């Protein structure tokens, strides 16, 4: 088994020191620039074209330019209204059109729907209604809901799913709130060399089943419910109070990129039907070409429950390792023990 260093663990838990920002003086000024409409003096225009207007008036039998303007007053008013723009106001003497009645304000959404929509946009989490018709299956027996949930994801090669009893999930979630980050090993097996014979010779020693493990970093997140809590939930503590997520990232990528590291697997826990059925529906999405297969992501998911279910599989040394990692106990936390405990059923 390849040796794994533990000296990098303190870097995962020490506080980040924010970078000092240097004050920068800016001497640029912002000026408000507006375009103004310019208007010519009408008397100047009249003097310029007076000779032509006199000729036009006499040819049409008018005594003066004023009588010519009176004859064309309706046409002038119509052309002026058509050429009116917001920056070129109409003649104050012209009749003004009545202003349009403003439309009524849109109806305000309900507080629950508005909160759910805001949460959905902020977290980017798909609600349970994106996978199942929640209202139609709400009254079905728990076994039928579990079968529908597994069938819904059976055809997707990059999806994993699970149905978790509510009491088990509540124990895991309580441990996750106190220990939101952890690392899990993924055992690796050696690949057979291309020039090796098809079958080992008699008396030869078999190759070891594993040569080490890849370490993966996980982080929990708790968000508001992706859908508004149902009004049919019995009185008492609200079960559908949140939606939790778990992201898995290779530890090497997390050490290199920090919060900007690309996760390879994301788990989402839906509590929409927990109050009626006692079930929490979990959906996992494995990123294609993320370096982890669907079966390996399933291993990490099952290993997650072994270390976080304090009332069940996480009793004893598993729970101690999780707490030591959170507390930054470098002396007590051992990678070899983590690997050994992860392989115990």
Short mmCIF file of C-alpha atoms in Angstrom, two decimals:
data_model
loop_
_atom_site.label_atom_id
_atom_site.label_comp_id
_atom_site.label_asym_id
_atom_site.label_seq_id
_atom_site.Cartn_x
_atom_site.Cartn_y
_atom_site.Cartn_z
CA UNK A 1 0.00 0.00 0.00
CA UNK A 2 1.43 3.35 -1.00
CA UNK A 3 2.29 5.61 1.89
CA UNK A 4 0.20 8.77 2.20
CA UNK A 5 1.40 11.92 3.85
CA UNK A 6 -0.58 13.53 6.65
CA UNK A 7 1.39 16.77 6.84
CA UNK A 8 -1.04 18.46 4.43
CA UNK A 9 -4.01 18.03 6.78
CA UNK A 10 -3.41 21.19 8.83
CA UNK A 11 -3.67 23.24 5.64
CA UNK A 12 -7.30 22.10 5.27
CA UNK A 13 -8.39 23.44 8.65
CA UNK A 14 -6.29 26.54 9.31
CA UNK A 15 -7.98 29.87 8.85
CA UNK A 16 -7.48 31.74 5.64
CA UNK A 17 -5.84 35.13 5.96
CA UNK A 18 -7.55 37.64 3.68
CA UNK A 19 -5.30 39.47 1.28
CA UNK A 20 -4.57 43.09 2.13
CA UNK A 21 -6.03 45.46 -0.32
CA UNK A 22 -4.05 48.53 -1.27
CA UNK A 23 -5.91 51.79 -1.43
CA UNK A 24 -5.90 53.13 -4.94
CA UNK A 25 -6.51 56.77 -5.68
CA UNK A 26 -8.56 57.58 -8.66
CA UNK A 27 -8.45 61.06 -10.16
CA UNK A 28 -10.91 60.44 -12.98
CA UNK A 29 -14.17 62.35 -12.85
CA UNK A 30 -17.50 61.28 -14.24
CA UNK A 31 -19.40 63.85 -16.25
CA UNK A 32 -23.04 63.62 -17.16
CA UNK A 33 -23.27 63.99 -20.93
CA UNK A 34 -26.67 64.58 -22.51
CA UNK A 35 -27.79 65.31 -26.02
CA UNK A 36 -29.91 68.49 -26.40
CA UNK A 37 -32.42 69.21 -29.13
CA UNK A 38 -31.78 72.49 -30.91
CA UNK A 39 -34.53 74.57 -32.49
CA UNK A 40 -34.16 77.32 -35.13
CA UNK A 41 -35.82 80.72 -34.80
CA UNK A 42 -39.07 80.55 -36.84
CA UNK A 43 -38.71 84.25 -37.84
CA UNK A 44 -35.31 83.52 -39.39
CA UNK A 45 -36.82 80.70 -41.45
CA UNK A 46 -39.73 82.93 -42.55
CA UNK A 47 -37.40 85.74 -43.71
CA UNK A 48 -35.25 83.27 -45.63
CA UNK A 49 -38.14 81.85 -47.67
CA UNK A 50 -40.41 84.96 -47.79
CA UNK A 51 -39.96 85.49 -51.56
CA UNK A 52 -40.91 81.91 -52.38
CA UNK A 53 -43.86 82.02 -49.99
CA UNK A 54 -45.13 85.26 -51.62
CA UNK A 55 -44.93 83.64 -55.03
CA UNK A 56 -46.74 80.55 -53.72
CA UNK A 57 -49.51 82.65 -52.15
CA UNK A 58 -50.11 84.70 -55.34
CA UNK A 59 -50.16 81.56 -57.52
CA UNK A 60 -52.93 80.09 -55.36
CA UNK A 61 -54.91 83.37 -55.18
CA UNK A 62 -54.08 84.37 -51.57
CA UNK A 63 -53.59 87.96 -50.51
CA UNK A 64 -50.64 87.34 -48.12
CA UNK A 65 -48.49 84.70 -46.50
CA UNK A 66 -50.73 84.71 -43.43
CA UNK A 67 -53.76 83.69 -45.49
CA UNK A 68 -51.63 80.92 -47.04
CA UNK A 69 -50.73 79.64 -43.54
CA UNK A 70 -54.40 79.68 -42.54
CA UNK A 71 -55.26 77.58 -45.58
CA UNK A 72 -52.61 74.96 -44.72
CA UNK A 73 -53.09 75.10 -40.92
CA UNK A 74 -54.65 71.62 -40.63
CA UNK A 75 -51.89 70.02 -42.70
CA UNK A 76 -49.19 71.82 -40.71
CA UNK A 77 -50.69 70.64 -37.41
CA UNK A 78 -50.91 67.03 -38.62
CA UNK A 79 -47.28 66.95 -39.81
CA UNK A 80 -46.11 68.54 -36.58
CA UNK A 81 -47.83 65.89 -34.43
CA UNK A 82 -46.30 63.08 -36.49
CA UNK A 83 -42.81 64.57 -36.18
CA UNK A 84 -43.06 65.12 -32.42
CA UNK A 85 -40.29 63.34 -30.38
CA UNK A 86 -39.56 63.22 -26.60
CA UNK A 87 -36.68 65.67 -27.01
CA UNK A 88 -38.64 67.90 -29.45
CA UNK A 89 -41.82 68.92 -27.60
CA UNK A 90 -44.92 69.84 -29.51
CA UNK A 91 -46.26 73.32 -29.84
CA UNK A 92 -47.72 74.38 -26.47
CA UNK A 93 -50.71 75.85 -28.27
CA UNK A 94 -51.57 72.52 -29.92
CA UNK A 95 -54.15 70.35 -28.15
CA UNK A 96 -52.60 67.71 -25.88
CA UNK A 97 -53.58 64.04 -26.04
CA UNK A 98 -54.90 62.49 -22.82
CA UNK A 99 -52.35 60.28 -21.05
CA UNK A 100 -52.93 56.53 -21.12
CA UNK A 101 -54.24 54.86 -17.97
CA UNK A 102 -51.36 52.90 -16.32
CA UNK A 103 -51.90 49.13 -16.14
CA UNK A 104 -52.76 47.62 -12.75
CA UNK A 105 -49.79 46.28 -10.73
CA UNK A 106 -49.19 42.50 -10.94
CA UNK A 107 -50.47 40.35 -8.13
CA UNK A 108 -47.87 39.75 -5.42
CA UNK A 109 -46.77 36.09 -5.06
CA UNK A 110 -47.33 34.25 -1.82
CA UNK A 111 -44.49 34.44 0.74
CA UNK A 112 -43.86 30.68 0.62
CA UNK A 113 -43.66 30.56 -3.17
CA UNK A 114 -41.45 33.65 -3.26
CA UNK A 115 -39.06 32.18 -0.66
CA UNK A 116 -38.86 28.88 -2.54
CA UNK A 117 -38.18 30.60 -5.85
CA UNK A 118 -35.48 32.77 -4.28
CA UNK A 119 -33.84 29.73 -2.70
CA UNK A 120 -33.94 27.81 -5.99
CA UNK A 121 -32.23 30.64 -7.90
CA UNK A 122 -29.63 31.27 -5.18
CA UNK A 123 -28.51 27.67 -4.65
CA UNK A 124 -29.13 26.25 -8.12
CA UNK A 125 -30.63 23.07 -6.59
CA UNK A 126 -33.27 21.25 -8.60
CA UNK A 127 -36.44 20.65 -6.58
CA UNK A 128 -37.93 17.20 -6.16
CA UNK A 129 -40.71 18.18 -8.58
CA UNK A 130 -38.08 18.16 -11.36
CA UNK A 131 -37.91 14.37 -11.01
CA UNK A 132 -41.34 13.26 -9.72
CA UNK A 133 -44.89 14.56 -9.57
CA UNK A 134 -44.83 15.21 -5.83
CA UNK A 135 -48.55 15.86 -5.40
CA UNK A 136 -49.53 12.61 -7.14
CA UNK A 137 -47.19 10.35 -5.18
CA UNK A 138 -47.54 12.05 -1.80
CA UNK A 139 -50.23 9.62 -0.64
CA UNK A 140 -48.59 6.45 -2.02
CA UNK A 141 -47.09 3.81 0.31
CA UNK A 142 -43.42 4.18 1.14
CA UNK A 143 -42.43 1.04 -0.81
CA UNK A 144 -44.06 2.33 -4.00
CA UNK A 145 -42.35 5.74 -3.65
CA UNK A 146 -39.00 4.01 -3.18
CA UNK A 147 -39.58 1.88 -6.29
CA UNK A 148 -40.57 4.93 -8.37
CA UNK A 149 -37.51 6.85 -7.18
CA UNK A 150 -35.13 4.05 -8.15
CA UNK A 151 -36.82 3.52 -11.52
CA UNK A 152 -36.60 7.25 -12.23
CA UNK A 153 -32.77 7.09 -12.16
CA UNK A 154 -32.25 3.53 -13.43
CA UNK A 155 -31.68 4.62 -17.04
CA UNK A 156 -29.06 7.27 -16.23
CA UNK A 157 -25.48 6.03 -16.25
CA UNK A 158 -24.21 9.08 -14.33
CA UNK A 159 -26.79 9.06 -11.53
CA UNK A 160 -26.95 7.34 -8.18
CA UNK A 161 -29.90 7.37 -5.81
CA UNK A 162 -30.90 6.15 -2.38
CA UNK A 163 -33.86 6.21 -0.02
CA UNK A 164 -32.84 7.01 3.56
CA UNK A 165 -35.09 6.56 6.63
CA UNK A 166 -35.82 9.90 8.25
CA UNK A 167 -34.33 9.01 11.65
CA UNK A 168 -31.09 7.85 10.00
CA UNK A 169 -30.86 11.03 7.96
CA UNK A 170 -31.47 13.21 11.01
CA UNK A 171 -28.54 11.55 12.83
CA UNK A 172 -26.30 12.03 9.78
CA UNK A 173 -27.40 15.67 9.33
CA UNK A 174 -26.77 16.45 13.00
CA UNK A 175 -23.23 15.07 12.70
CA UNK A 176 -22.73 16.95 9.42
CA UNK A 177 -23.62 20.32 10.97
CA UNK A 178 -20.87 19.80 13.55
CA UNK A 179 -18.40 18.25 11.06
CA UNK A 180 -19.13 19.83 7.67
CA UNK A 181 -15.83 18.73 6.06
CA UNK A 182 -14.02 15.40 5.94
CA UNK A 183 -11.83 13.21 3.73
CA UNK A 184 -12.55 9.67 2.52
CA UNK A 185 -10.23 7.14 0.88
CA UNK A 186 -11.02 5.41 -2.39
CA UNK A 187 -9.03 2.13 -2.67
CA UNK A 188 -7.22 1.58 -5.94
CA UNK A 189 -6.33 -1.78 -7.50
CA UNK A 190 -3.28 -2.29 -9.76
CA UNK A 191 -3.82 -2.74 -13.48
CA UNK A 192 -2.38 -5.90 -15.04
CA UNK A 193 0.69 -5.23 -17.27
CA UNK A 194 0.22 -5.83 -20.98
CA UNK A 195 3.15 -8.31 -21.25
CA UNK A 196 2.04 -10.52 -18.35
CA UNK A 197 0.74 -14.03 -19.13
CA UNK A 198 -2.96 -14.69 -19.16
CA UNK A 199 -2.74 -16.99 -16.13
CA UNK A 200 -0.15 -16.98 -13.33
CA UNK A 201 2.38 -19.77 -13.18
CA UNK A 202 2.04 -22.52 -10.67
CA UNK A 203 3.46 -21.59 -7.32
CA UNK A 204 3.65 -17.85 -8.07
CA UNK A 205 2.37 -15.40 -5.48
CA UNK A 206 -0.88 -13.58 -6.39
CA UNK A 207 -0.69 -9.81 -6.85
CA UNK A 208 -2.02 -7.70 -3.99
CA UNK A 209 -5.63 -6.63 -4.32
CA UNK A 210 -4.87 -2.93 -3.70
CA UNK A 211 -1.84 -0.71 -3.90
CA UNK A 212 -3.15 2.34 -2.04
CA UNK A 213 -6.00 4.80 -2.13
CA UNK A 214 -6.97 8.15 -3.56
CA UNK A 215 -8.11 10.68 -0.99
CA UNK A 216 -11.27 12.68 -1.67
CA UNK A 217 -12.47 15.80 0.11
CA UNK A 218 -16.16 16.24 0.95
CA UNK A 219 -18.14 19.24 2.14
CA UNK A 220 -21.72 19.53 3.38
CA UNK A 221 -24.06 22.40 2.59
CA UNK A 222 -27.46 23.21 4.12
CA UNK A 223 -29.85 25.38 2.10
CA UNK A 224 -33.48 26.53 2.42
CA UNK A 225 -35.98 24.01 1.02
CA UNK A 226 -36.03 23.97 -2.78
CA UNK A 227 -39.85 23.87 -2.68
CA UNK A 228 -42.24 25.58 -0.29
CA UNK A 229 -43.28 23.37 2.66
CA UNK A 230 -46.66 21.73 2.11
CA UNK A 231 -49.62 23.09 4.05
CA UNK A 232 -50.82 19.50 4.64
CA UNK A 233 -47.93 18.73 6.98
CA UNK A 234 -49.20 17.98 10.51
CA UNK A 235 -48.59 20.50 13.24
CA UNK A 236 -45.26 20.23 15.02
CA UNK A 237 -41.63 20.73 14.04
CA UNK A 238 -41.25 21.40 10.33
CA UNK A 239 -39.49 18.39 8.78
CA UNK A 240 -38.99 19.91 5.32
CA UNK A 241 -36.91 22.75 6.75
CA UNK A 242 -33.90 22.50 4.44
CA UNK A 243 -32.25 20.79 1.48
CA UNK A 244 -28.76 19.44 2.09
CA UNK A 245 -25.99 18.79 -0.41
CA UNK A 246 -22.62 17.01 -0.33
CA UNK A 247 -19.90 17.70 -2.89
CA UNK A 248 -16.93 15.38 -3.45
CA UNK A 249 -13.66 16.71 -4.85
CA UNK A 250 -10.31 15.03 -5.26
CA UNK A 251 -8.09 16.20 -2.40
CA UNK A 252 -5.23 17.11 -4.75
CA UNK A 253 -7.55 19.39 -6.76
CA UNK A 254 -8.92 20.99 -3.59
CA UNK A 255 -5.42 21.70 -2.27
CA UNK A 256 -4.54 23.32 -5.61
CA UNK A 257 -7.71 25.32 -6.34
CA UNK A 258 -9.44 25.59 -2.96
CA UNK A 259 -13.10 26.62 -3.23
CA UNK A 260 -12.77 26.82 -7.02
CA UNK A 261 -11.98 23.11 -7.40
CA UNK A 262 -14.38 21.26 -9.68
CA UNK A 263 -16.42 18.61 -7.78
CA UNK A 264 -16.82 15.22 -9.42
CA UNK A 265 -19.94 14.12 -7.51
CA UNK A 266 -22.82 16.05 -5.94
CA UNK A 267 -25.40 14.54 -3.59
CA UNK A 268 -28.76 16.21 -2.86
CA UNK A 269 -31.15 15.17 -0.08
CA UNK A 270 -34.85 15.99 -0.60
CA UNK A 271 -37.13 16.15 2.47
CA UNK A 272 -40.38 17.02 0.63
CA UNK A 273 -42.05 13.69 1.53
CA UNK A 274 -40.31 13.06 4.86
CA UNK A 275 -43.21 14.18 7.05
CA UNK A 276 -45.78 11.93 5.32
CA UNK A 277 -43.66 8.88 4.45
CA UNK A 278 -40.63 9.06 6.76
CA UNK A 279 -38.31 8.86 3.72
CA UNK A 280 -35.55 11.17 2.50
CA UNK A 281 -34.84 10.86 -1.22
CA UNK A 282 -31.18 11.21 -2.17
CA UNK A 283 -29.97 11.88 -5.71
CA UNK A 284 -26.34 11.91 -6.78
CA UNK A 285 -24.92 13.27 -10.01
CA UNK A 286 -21.49 12.09 -11.21
CA UNK A 287 -19.70 14.45 -13.59
CA UNK A 288 -18.60 12.80 -16.85
CA UNK A 289 -14.82 12.69 -17.24
CA UNK A 290 -14.45 13.72 -13.61
CA UNK A 291 -11.96 10.98 -12.82
CA UNK A 292 -14.46 8.91 -10.80
CA UNK A 293 -16.81 6.24 -12.10
CA UNK A 294 -20.39 5.77 -10.94
CA UNK A 295 -19.47 2.66 -8.92
CA UNK A 296 -16.65 4.57 -7.20
CA UNK A 297 -19.01 7.45 -6.38
CA UNK A 298 -21.41 4.88 -4.91
CA UNK A 299 -18.57 3.59 -2.70
CA UNK A 300 -17.85 7.10 -1.42
CA UNK A 301 -21.55 7.66 -0.73
CA UNK A 302 -21.87 4.48 1.33
CA UNK A 303 -18.60 5.31 3.09
CA UNK A 304 -20.07 8.70 3.98
CA UNK A 305 -22.85 7.06 6.00
CA UNK A 306 -20.37 4.81 7.82
CA UNK A 307 -18.57 7.83 9.27
CA UNK A 308 -21.52 10.20 9.84
CA UNK A 309 -24.20 7.93 11.30
CA UNK A 310 -23.11 8.36 14.91
CA UNK A 311 -26.05 6.38 16.25
CA UNK A 312 -25.40 3.50 13.86
CA UNK A 313 -22.32 2.59 11.82
CA UNK A 314 -20.23 5.58 12.96
CA UNK A 315 -19.91 4.46 16.56
CA UNK A 316 -16.46 3.81 17.93
CA UNK A 317 -13.32 4.67 15.98
CA UNK A 318 -15.13 6.02 12.88
CA UNK A 319 -16.77 8.77 14.90
CA UNK A 320 -13.50 9.54 16.67
CA UNK A 321 -11.65 9.97 13.37
CA UNK A 322 -14.33 12.35 12.12
CA UNK A 323 -14.16 14.48 15.25
CA UNK A 324 -10.34 14.52 15.25
CA UNK A 325 -10.32 15.76 11.66
CA UNK A 326 -12.70 18.59 12.56
CA UNK A 327 -10.62 19.53 15.61
CA UNK A 328 -7.37 19.44 13.61
CA UNK A 329 -5.82 16.68 15.72
CA UNK A 330 -2.90 15.83 13.43
CA UNK A 331 -1.28 13.55 16.00
CA UNK A 332 -4.36 11.38 16.56
CA UNK A 333 -5.72 11.32 13.01
CA UNK A 334 -4.05 8.55 10.98
CA UNK A 335 -4.62 7.87 7.28
CA UNK A 336 -3.92 4.16 7.78
CA UNK A 337 -6.69 3.92 10.37
CA UNK A 338 -9.03 5.89 8.08
CA UNK A 339 -8.44 3.40 5.28
CA UNK A 340 -8.88 0.42 7.59
CA UNK A 341 -12.14 1.75 9.06
CA UNK A 342 -13.58 2.61 5.64
CA UNK A 343 -13.20 -1.02 4.53
CA UNK A 344 -15.09 -2.34 7.57
CA UNK A 345 -18.77 -3.02 6.90
#
